[in-house]
């Protein structure tokens, strides 16, 4: 990969922070203003980079609309198992939009239902926030015990 100038890197970081703090609308507005200024200064290559970033953000928004749900908060859990490894993934939605994904690679598991129970219990024991809805891709061992654990938090 090629190197970029320190100033360009700093601008990229600023854009990312603006996006995370103010959401895409504010970030896009700022980038459009920067793009206009760059065009007026005949810096067309830099303006084109901003144009491409704006398109990427808008494409991301469109994808989020597709996965948008009508639940204020939801965590979705999936456990995929193979011969040697398993992958446990959590997909988080807030305000109907995908906000985060996390995954862990673990050794292959024999009992998927028991593993789901243990992984979900461990996941929420380290967190203060429990969403209003939790979806799981399969059966959970001791589902009632897990429900009572989650309700007690």
PDB file of C-alpha atoms in Angstrom:
ATOM      1  CA  UNK A   1       0.000   0.000   0.000  1.00  0.00           C
ATOM      2  CA  UNK A   2       1.143   3.520  -0.722  1.00  0.00           C
ATOM      3  CA  UNK A   3       1.948   6.125   1.867  1.00  0.00           C
ATOM      4  CA  UNK A   4      -0.190   9.204   2.336  1.00  0.00           C
ATOM      5  CA  UNK A   5       0.810  12.645   3.508  1.00  0.00           C
ATOM      6  CA  UNK A   6       0.471  13.402   7.204  1.00  0.00           C
ATOM      7  CA  UNK A   7      -1.973  16.235   6.453  1.00  0.00           C
ATOM      8  CA  UNK A   8      -4.193  13.933   4.378  1.00  0.00           C
ATOM      9  CA  UNK A   9      -4.096  11.321   7.144  1.00  0.00           C
ATOM     10  CA  UNK A  10      -5.084  13.955   9.725  1.00  0.00           C
ATOM     11  CA  UNK A  11      -7.986  15.037   7.502  1.00  0.00           C
ATOM     12  CA  UNK A  12      -9.125  11.414   7.175  1.00  0.00           C
ATOM     13  CA  UNK A  13      -9.052  11.016  10.958  1.00  0.00           C
ATOM     14  CA  UNK A  14     -10.985  14.280  11.408  1.00  0.00           C
ATOM     15  CA  UNK A  15     -13.612  13.093   8.916  1.00  0.00           C
ATOM     16  CA  UNK A  16     -13.948   9.771  10.733  1.00  0.00           C
ATOM     17  CA  UNK A  17     -14.339  11.511  14.104  1.00  0.00           C
ATOM     18  CA  UNK A  18     -16.951  13.882  12.661  1.00  0.00           C
ATOM     19  CA  UNK A  19     -18.813  10.902  11.246  1.00  0.00           C
ATOM     20  CA  UNK A  20     -18.774   9.066  14.589  1.00  0.00           C
ATOM     21  CA  UNK A  21     -19.706  12.130  16.655  1.00  0.00           C
ATOM     22  CA  UNK A  22     -22.269  13.825  14.471  1.00  0.00           C
ATOM     23  CA  UNK A  23     -23.489  11.058  12.225  1.00  0.00           C
ATOM     24  CA  UNK A  24     -23.352  10.856   8.493  1.00  0.00           C
ATOM     25  CA  UNK A  25     -25.453  13.945   7.723  1.00  0.00           C
ATOM     26  CA  UNK A  26     -23.053  16.322   9.463  1.00  0.00           C
ATOM     27  CA  UNK A  27     -19.970  14.518   8.132  1.00  0.00           C
ATOM     28  CA  UNK A  28     -21.280  14.555   4.555  1.00  0.00           C
ATOM     29  CA  UNK A  29     -22.140  18.249   4.811  1.00  0.00           C
ATOM     30  CA  UNK A  30     -18.608  19.054   6.007  1.00  0.00           C
ATOM     31  CA  UNK A  31     -17.050  16.947   3.263  1.00  0.00           C
ATOM     32  CA  UNK A  32     -19.229  18.622   0.623  1.00  0.00           C
ATOM     33  CA  UNK A  33     -18.046  22.031   1.839  1.00  0.00           C
ATOM     34  CA  UNK A  34     -14.414  20.861   1.727  1.00  0.00           C
ATOM     35  CA  UNK A  35     -14.961  19.388  -1.735  1.00  0.00           C
ATOM     36  CA  UNK A  36     -16.396  22.690  -2.998  1.00  0.00           C
ATOM     37  CA  UNK A  37     -13.448  24.609  -1.552  1.00  0.00           C
ATOM     38  CA  UNK A  38     -10.950  22.198  -3.124  1.00  0.00           C
ATOM     39  CA  UNK A  39     -12.679  22.512  -6.507  1.00  0.00           C
ATOM     40  CA  UNK A  40     -12.579  26.300  -6.314  1.00  0.00           C
ATOM     41  CA  UNK A  41      -8.830  26.044  -5.611  1.00  0.00           C
ATOM     42  CA  UNK A  42      -8.432  23.733  -8.624  1.00  0.00           C
ATOM     43  CA  UNK A  43      -7.475  20.771  -6.407  1.00  0.00           C
ATOM     44  CA  UNK A  44      -9.605  18.369  -8.400  1.00  0.00           C
ATOM     45  CA  UNK A  45      -7.828  15.172  -7.349  1.00  0.00           C
ATOM     46  CA  UNK A  46      -8.413  15.895  -3.659  1.00  0.00           C
ATOM     47  CA  UNK A  47     -12.013  16.917  -4.384  1.00  0.00           C
ATOM     48  CA  UNK A  48     -12.544  13.611  -6.209  1.00  0.00           C
ATOM     49  CA  UNK A  49     -11.306  11.699  -3.139  1.00  0.00           C
ATOM     50  CA  UNK A  50     -13.878  13.480  -0.995  1.00  0.00           C
ATOM     51  CA  UNK A  51     -16.568  12.784  -3.598  1.00  0.00           C
ATOM     52  CA  UNK A  52     -15.701   9.081  -3.395  1.00  0.00           C
ATOM     53  CA  UNK A  53     -15.864   9.136   0.427  1.00  0.00           C
ATOM     54  CA  UNK A  54     -19.275  10.812   0.293  1.00  0.00           C
ATOM     55  CA  UNK A  55     -20.496   8.096  -2.093  1.00  0.00           C
ATOM     56  CA  UNK A  56     -19.153   5.401   0.236  1.00  0.00           C
ATOM     57  CA  UNK A  57     -21.014   6.898   3.207  1.00  0.00           C
ATOM     58  CA  UNK A  58     -24.233   7.139   1.201  1.00  0.00           C
ATOM     59  CA  UNK A  59     -23.831   3.517   0.069  1.00  0.00           C
ATOM     60  CA  UNK A  60     -23.357   2.499   3.704  1.00  0.00           C
ATOM     61  CA  UNK A  61     -26.525   4.363   4.667  1.00  0.00           C
ATOM     62  CA  UNK A  62     -28.463   2.542   1.958  1.00  0.00           C
ATOM     63  CA  UNK A  63     -27.209  -0.810   3.231  1.00  0.00           C
ATOM     64  CA  UNK A  64     -28.201   0.155   6.764  1.00  0.00           C
ATOM     65  CA  UNK A  65     -31.698   0.986   5.576  1.00  0.00           C
ATOM     66  CA  UNK A  66     -31.940  -2.533   4.223  1.00  0.00           C
ATOM     67  CA  UNK A  67     -31.003  -4.086   7.576  1.00  0.00           C
ATOM     68  CA  UNK A  68     -32.939  -1.533   9.587  1.00  0.00           C
ATOM     69  CA  UNK A  69     -35.410  -3.043  12.040  1.00  0.00           C
ATOM     70  CA  UNK A  70     -38.317  -1.688  14.047  1.00  0.00           C
ATOM     71  CA  UNK A  71     -36.824  -2.579  17.418  1.00  0.00           C
ATOM     72  CA  UNK A  72     -35.037   0.187  19.352  1.00  0.00           C
ATOM     73  CA  UNK A  73     -32.223  -2.126  20.478  1.00  0.00           C
ATOM     74  CA  UNK A  74     -31.356  -5.682  19.522  1.00  0.00           C
ATOM     75  CA  UNK A  75     -28.341  -7.955  19.732  1.00  0.00           C
ATOM     76  CA  UNK A  76     -28.172 -10.853  17.276  1.00  0.00           C
ATOM     77  CA  UNK A  77     -25.982 -13.842  18.158  1.00  0.00           C
ATOM     78  CA  UNK A  78     -24.666 -16.468  15.756  1.00  0.00           C
ATOM     79  CA  UNK A  79     -22.423 -19.453  16.356  1.00  0.00           C
ATOM     80  CA  UNK A  80     -20.841 -21.253  13.406  1.00  0.00           C
ATOM     81  CA  UNK A  81     -18.940 -24.456  14.070  1.00  0.00           C
ATOM     82  CA  UNK A  82     -16.463 -26.396  11.914  1.00  0.00           C
ATOM     83  CA  UNK A  83     -14.063 -29.285  12.542  1.00  0.00           C
ATOM     84  CA  UNK A  84     -11.329 -27.220  14.186  1.00  0.00           C
ATOM     85  CA  UNK A  85     -12.705 -23.749  14.932  1.00  0.00           C
ATOM     86  CA  UNK A  86     -15.954 -22.024  15.782  1.00  0.00           C
ATOM     87  CA  UNK A  87     -16.925 -18.392  15.313  1.00  0.00           C
ATOM     88  CA  UNK A  88     -19.206 -16.604  17.757  1.00  0.00           C
ATOM     89  CA  UNK A  89     -20.568 -13.297  16.449  1.00  0.00           C
ATOM     90  CA  UNK A  90     -22.676 -10.511  17.945  1.00  0.00           C
ATOM     91  CA  UNK A  91     -24.386  -7.960  15.713  1.00  0.00           C
ATOM     92  CA  UNK A  92     -25.763  -4.908  17.546  1.00  0.00           C
ATOM     93  CA  UNK A  93     -28.591  -2.680  16.396  1.00  0.00           C
ATOM     94  CA  UNK A  94     -29.542   0.615  18.024  1.00  0.00           C
ATOM     95  CA  UNK A  95     -32.370   2.867  16.879  1.00  0.00           C
ATOM     96  CA  UNK A  96     -33.043   0.429  14.059  1.00  0.00           C
ATOM     97  CA  UNK A  97     -29.535   0.649  12.572  1.00  0.00           C
ATOM     98  CA  UNK A  98     -26.535  -1.627  12.601  1.00  0.00           C
ATOM     99  CA  UNK A  99     -24.061  -0.082  15.051  1.00  0.00           C
ATOM    100  CA  UNK A 100     -21.470  -2.728  15.841  1.00  0.00           C
ATOM    101  CA  UNK A 101     -20.291  -6.256  15.193  1.00  0.00           C
ATOM    102  CA  UNK A 102     -17.908  -8.331  17.257  1.00  0.00           C
ATOM    103  CA  UNK A 103     -16.687 -11.865  16.748  1.00  0.00           C
ATOM    104  CA  UNK A 104     -14.469 -14.369  18.488  1.00  0.00           C
ATOM    105  CA  UNK A 105     -12.750 -17.426  17.058  1.00  0.00           C
ATOM    106  CA  UNK A 106     -12.758 -20.298  19.518  1.00  0.00           C
ATOM    107  CA  UNK A 107     -11.948 -23.996  19.432  1.00  0.00           C
ATOM    108  CA  UNK A 108     -14.609 -26.160  17.849  1.00  0.00           C
ATOM    109  CA  UNK A 109     -17.511 -26.989  20.182  1.00  0.00           C
ATOM    110  CA  UNK A 110     -19.391 -30.258  20.685  1.00  0.00           C
ATOM    111  CA  UNK A 111     -22.634 -28.911  22.166  1.00  0.00           C
ATOM    112  CA  UNK A 112     -23.875 -25.820  20.297  1.00  0.00           C
ATOM    113  CA  UNK A 113     -26.786 -25.154  22.677  1.00  0.00           C
ATOM    114  CA  UNK A 114     -24.534 -25.254  25.758  1.00  0.00           C
ATOM    115  CA  UNK A 115     -21.882 -23.154  24.023  1.00  0.00           C
ATOM    116  CA  UNK A 116     -24.456 -20.505  23.068  1.00  0.00           C
ATOM    117  CA  UNK A 117     -25.595 -20.347  26.705  1.00  0.00           C
ATOM    118  CA  UNK A 118     -22.043 -19.959  28.022  1.00  0.00           C
ATOM    119  CA  UNK A 119     -20.956 -17.438  25.399  1.00  0.00           C
ATOM    120  CA  UNK A 120     -24.051 -15.229  25.790  1.00  0.00           C
ATOM    121  CA  UNK A 121     -23.838 -15.364  29.590  1.00  0.00           C
ATOM    122  CA  UNK A 122     -20.146 -14.429  29.474  1.00  0.00           C
ATOM    123  CA  UNK A 123     -20.817 -11.652  26.936  1.00  0.00           C
ATOM    124  CA  UNK A 124     -23.453  -9.945  29.102  1.00  0.00           C
ATOM    125  CA  UNK A 125     -21.610 -10.502  32.379  1.00  0.00           C
ATOM    126  CA  UNK A 126     -18.996  -8.054  31.051  1.00  0.00           C
ATOM    127  CA  UNK A 127     -21.547  -5.432  29.956  1.00  0.00           C
ATOM    128  CA  UNK A 128     -23.941  -3.094  31.672  1.00  0.00           C
ATOM    129  CA  UNK A 129     -26.292  -2.664  28.728  1.00  0.00           C
ATOM    130  CA  UNK A 130     -28.798  -5.395  27.920  1.00  0.00           C
ATOM    131  CA  UNK A 131     -30.905  -4.588  24.836  1.00  0.00           C
ATOM    132  CA  UNK A 132     -34.681  -4.852  24.797  1.00  0.00           C
ATOM    133  CA  UNK A 133     -34.438  -7.790  22.389  1.00  0.00           C
ATOM    134  CA  UNK A 134     -31.920 -10.606  21.860  1.00  0.00           C
ATOM    135  CA  UNK A 135     -32.024 -12.941  18.854  1.00  0.00           C
ATOM    136  CA  UNK A 136     -30.093 -16.203  18.668  1.00  0.00           C
ATOM    137  CA  UNK A 137     -29.466 -18.441  15.657  1.00  0.00           C
ATOM    138  CA  UNK A 138     -30.352 -21.706  17.406  1.00  0.00           C
ATOM    139  CA  UNK A 139     -31.260 -23.459  20.618  1.00  0.00           C
ATOM    140  CA  UNK A 140     -29.837 -22.408  23.975  1.00  0.00           C
ATOM    141  CA  UNK A 141     -29.244 -24.816  26.853  1.00  0.00           C
ATOM    142  CA  UNK A 142     -30.969 -23.691  30.067  1.00  0.00           C
ATOM    143  CA  UNK A 143     -32.877 -20.914  28.305  1.00  0.00           C
ATOM    144  CA  UNK A 144     -34.896 -20.102  31.456  1.00  0.00           C
ATOM    145  CA  UNK A 145     -31.712 -19.792  33.514  1.00  0.00           C
ATOM    146  CA  UNK A 146     -30.232 -17.433  30.918  1.00  0.00           C
ATOM    147  CA  UNK A 147     -33.443 -15.343  30.889  1.00  0.00           C
ATOM    148  CA  UNK A 148     -33.373 -14.988  34.662  1.00  0.00           C
ATOM    149  CA  UNK A 149     -29.671 -14.034  34.559  1.00  0.00           C
ATOM    150  CA  UNK A 150     -30.379 -11.338  31.943  1.00  0.00           C
ATOM    151  CA  UNK A 151     -33.438 -10.009  33.804  1.00  0.00           C
ATOM    152  CA  UNK A 152     -31.418  -9.708  37.019  1.00  0.00           C
ATOM    153  CA  UNK A 153     -28.862  -7.397  35.387  1.00  0.00           C
TER     154      UNK A 153
END
